Amino acid sequence: MTSDNTDKKTIKASGKVYLVGAGPGDPGLITLRGKYLLERAEVVVYDYLANKKLLRHAPLTATLIYVGKKGGGLHAFTQEGINQMLIGHGKAGRMVVRLKGGDPFIFGRGAEEIEALVAEGIPFEVVPGVTSATAAATYAGIPITHRGYTASVAFVTGHEDPAKKKSNIRWDKLATGAGTIVIYMGIKNLPIITKKLIDNGRDPQTPVAVVRWASTPQQHSVVGTLETITEVVHKADIKPPALIVVGEVVRLRETIDWYEKRPLFGKHVVVTRTREQASELVALLEEHGADCLEYSTIHIEPVDDYQVFDRELARIGSYQWLLFTSLNAVTYFFKRLYDLGLDARSLGGPRIAAVGKTTGDELLKYGIRVDLIPEKFTGEGLAESLIAAGVEGGRVLIPRALKAREILPEMLEGAGAQVTVAPVYQNVPPQGRKEQLREQLAAAEIDLLTFTSSSTVTNFLTMVDAASPEELHRLLDKVAIAAIGPITAKTVAQSGLKVDIQPERYTIADMVDAIVDYYNNQADSAG
Ligand code: SAH
């Protein structure tokens, strides 16, 4: 497959440590500078609050070190241990990215790490990040300032030991001194914090929001007043990491709340595409707020033997039709073509057809405008369209998976065509992750399964490995199922399961629209 990292030039002259703000959680909220540095890192040292998805930007060869420091919990590494680690890699001449949640200089102990580097003469840079306070407020629909409500905002730590005699925080000034007060690390001390604010003159009716895991699919917000919020948080069982937003601006959430209102927010969706193809489906689902659990039930690999393909490619000019029945067929066809030192110019001769619009669009990326796309995006649909276009006596080449349904070649041969199937890739079921999937199903943590081909269904069932049809039903009892088209749906039905969602047109985009409609309807009927 394509490797993103091949053209990333190294920027290293000698060892240097980059303290990079990872942003609040949403992996899209890292800065361009942060991403640029991650792509070139040799060592990444990352925290509990930095989203693991960001690690995908790092080269495959980078050393990834988790130093998870959970507030109040077990410290995997002491601050001194982390400092020494950064110094060690810096001295060894490595390009180190120290990835910290939010902004490294806002309650992140970033300065302490820099001071340690300075003491050892190790070069460094600091890249700011979107701090969780602004992200939590924004993603909860709260502007932290607003002309009509407040002209000032204070960022405060709530972590300070409340038993401390002399506090570093002047609660007497703060309580009424700042319009909006955002408190980090304050959940444990929430009762004390609210009391201090009220005792020092803040109106007990002041609205308060608490936002947990802001800007992630797990985001959970609750609203109360200084008087009630402790009870509200207790009832909702909100634990760290969470932020407390105090001030009149919290009222605006009623109008502005957007993130949690997206149609698939809070839905846990299993994406059973192949890892190589999951991105489009995942991106669209996430756009609507879904939490995607990517289980790659198929792993795609090139075939071991290209003999047939190479032979037929050499006489491609004798073919009337070249058919592409999947994205993978396109990818692996061109991979082989390029490996042979050829390009799209070698494809003169046959007309070219694609099974559907997505495959057609993919071909366009290689400079191929297809001559035919069937109205029905299935193998049968393609066969019917070709037969209607006249294939009798014609030679047809189908580059495709080693194992695939035979319906297309059979229908074409039945209509008098001479068909050659040339395998260019193969499906291999991957190992592992089975336990995790079964646990999530058993704990009812999954709302929806998505299937984009028959083989994703069969491979999913292999992965679940239910002992009996009864067990399968029990595990999938509360789980909705979406299938991209009738063939996939039939495979689902054959395993005794029910398809709840199926789009009219068999594309990823239409399937996601159908999923959104399904949940919108559910929300409507729930009142
Ligand atoms: N440097 C970080 C803050 C680190 S202190 C920043 O700029 O955001 C850790 C505290 O930040 C947590 O206890 C919590 O109060 C807050 N926090 C960080 N990420 C958060 C998130 N995604 N949702 C809610 N609170 C978060």
PDB file of C-alpha atoms and ligand atoms in Angstrom, residues 24 49 101-103 106-108 131-133 183-185 211-214 241-243, ligand 1:
ATOM      1  CA  PRO A  24      -7.408  18.209  23.835  1.00  0.00           C
ATOM      2  CA  LEU A  49      -4.120  12.591  27.689  1.00  0.00           C
ATOM      3  CA  GLY A 101      -2.198  16.653  26.169  1.00  0.00           C
ATOM      4  CA  GLY A 102      -3.616  20.093  25.420  1.00  0.00           C
ATOM      5  CA  ASP A 103      -1.025  22.850  25.632  1.00  0.00           C
ATOM      6  CA  ILE A 106      -0.848  24.999  30.719  1.00  0.00           C
ATOM      7  CA  PHE A 107      -0.851  22.807  33.807  1.00  0.00           C
ATOM      8  CA  GLY A 108       1.305  20.364  31.893  1.00  0.00           C
ATOM      9  CA  THR A 131      -5.786  23.567  25.606  1.00  0.00           C
ATOM     10  CA  SER A 132      -8.582  21.376  26.930  1.00  0.00           C
ATOM     11  CA  ALA A 133     -10.312  24.315  28.619  1.00  0.00           C
ATOM     12  CA  ILE A 183     -10.975  24.682  36.457  1.00  0.00           C
ATOM     13  CA  TYR A 184      -8.621  21.848  35.453  1.00  0.00           C
ATOM     14  CA  MET A 185      -8.197  18.744  37.611  1.00  0.00           C
ATOM     15  CA  VAL A 211     -17.209  18.204  30.642  1.00  0.00           C
ATOM     16  CA  ARG A 212     -15.479  14.847  30.677  1.00  0.00           C
ATOM     17  CA  TRP A 213     -13.257  13.528  27.858  1.00  0.00           C
ATOM     18  CA  ALA A 214     -13.928  16.665  25.858  1.00  0.00           C
ATOM     19  CA  PRO A 241     -10.410  13.858  33.214  1.00  0.00           C
ATOM     20  CA  ALA A 242     -12.970  16.623  33.274  1.00  0.00           C
ATOM     21  CA  LEU A 243     -13.126  20.394  33.281  1.00  0.00           C
TER      22      LEU A 243
HETATM   23  N1  SAH B   1      -1.911  20.630  29.441  1.00  0.00           N
HETATM   24  C1  SAH B   1      -3.276  20.184  29.489  1.00  0.00           C
HETATM   25  C2  SAH B   1      -3.794  20.096  30.893  1.00  0.00           C
HETATM   26  C3  SAH B   1      -3.139  19.025  31.711  1.00  0.00           C
HETATM   27  S1  SAH B   1      -3.767  18.934  33.341  1.00  0.00           S
HETATM   28  C4  SAH B   1      -4.141  21.146  28.668  1.00  0.00           C
HETATM   29  O1  SAH B   1      -3.662  22.171  28.210  1.00  0.00           O
HETATM   30  O2  SAH B   1      -5.305  20.819  28.444  1.00  0.00           O
HETATM   31  C5  SAH B   1      -4.885  17.590  33.202  1.00  0.00           C
HETATM   32  C6  SAH B   1      -6.294  18.066  33.293  1.00  0.00           C
HETATM   33  O3  SAH B   1      -6.694  18.664  32.071  1.00  0.00           O
HETATM   34  C7  SAH B   1      -7.321  16.995  33.540  1.00  0.00           C
HETATM   35  O4  SAH B   1      -7.413  16.634  34.876  1.00  0.00           O
HETATM   36  C8  SAH B   1      -8.585  17.674  33.068  1.00  0.00           C
HETATM   37  O5  SAH B   1      -9.059  18.578  34.016  1.00  0.00           O
HETATM   38  C9  SAH B   1      -8.058  18.469  31.892  1.00  0.00           C
HETATM   39  N2  SAH B   1      -8.249  17.774  30.617  1.00  0.00           N
HETATM   40  C10 SAH B   1      -7.312  17.456  29.715  1.00  0.00           C
HETATM   41  N3  SAH B   1      -7.865  16.878  28.631  1.00  0.00           N
HETATM   42  C11 SAH B   1      -9.181  16.848  28.850  1.00  0.00           C
HETATM   43  C12 SAH B   1     -10.303  16.393  28.100  1.00  0.00           C
HETATM   44  N4  SAH B   1     -10.179  15.848  26.899  1.00  0.00           N
HETATM   45  N5  SAH B   1     -11.538  16.535  28.640  1.00  0.00           N
HETATM   46  C13 SAH B   1     -11.710  17.102  29.843  1.00  0.00           C
HETATM   47  N6  SAH B   1     -10.695  17.529  30.594  1.00  0.00           N
HETATM   48  C14 SAH B   1      -9.442  17.418  30.106  1.00  0.00           C
END
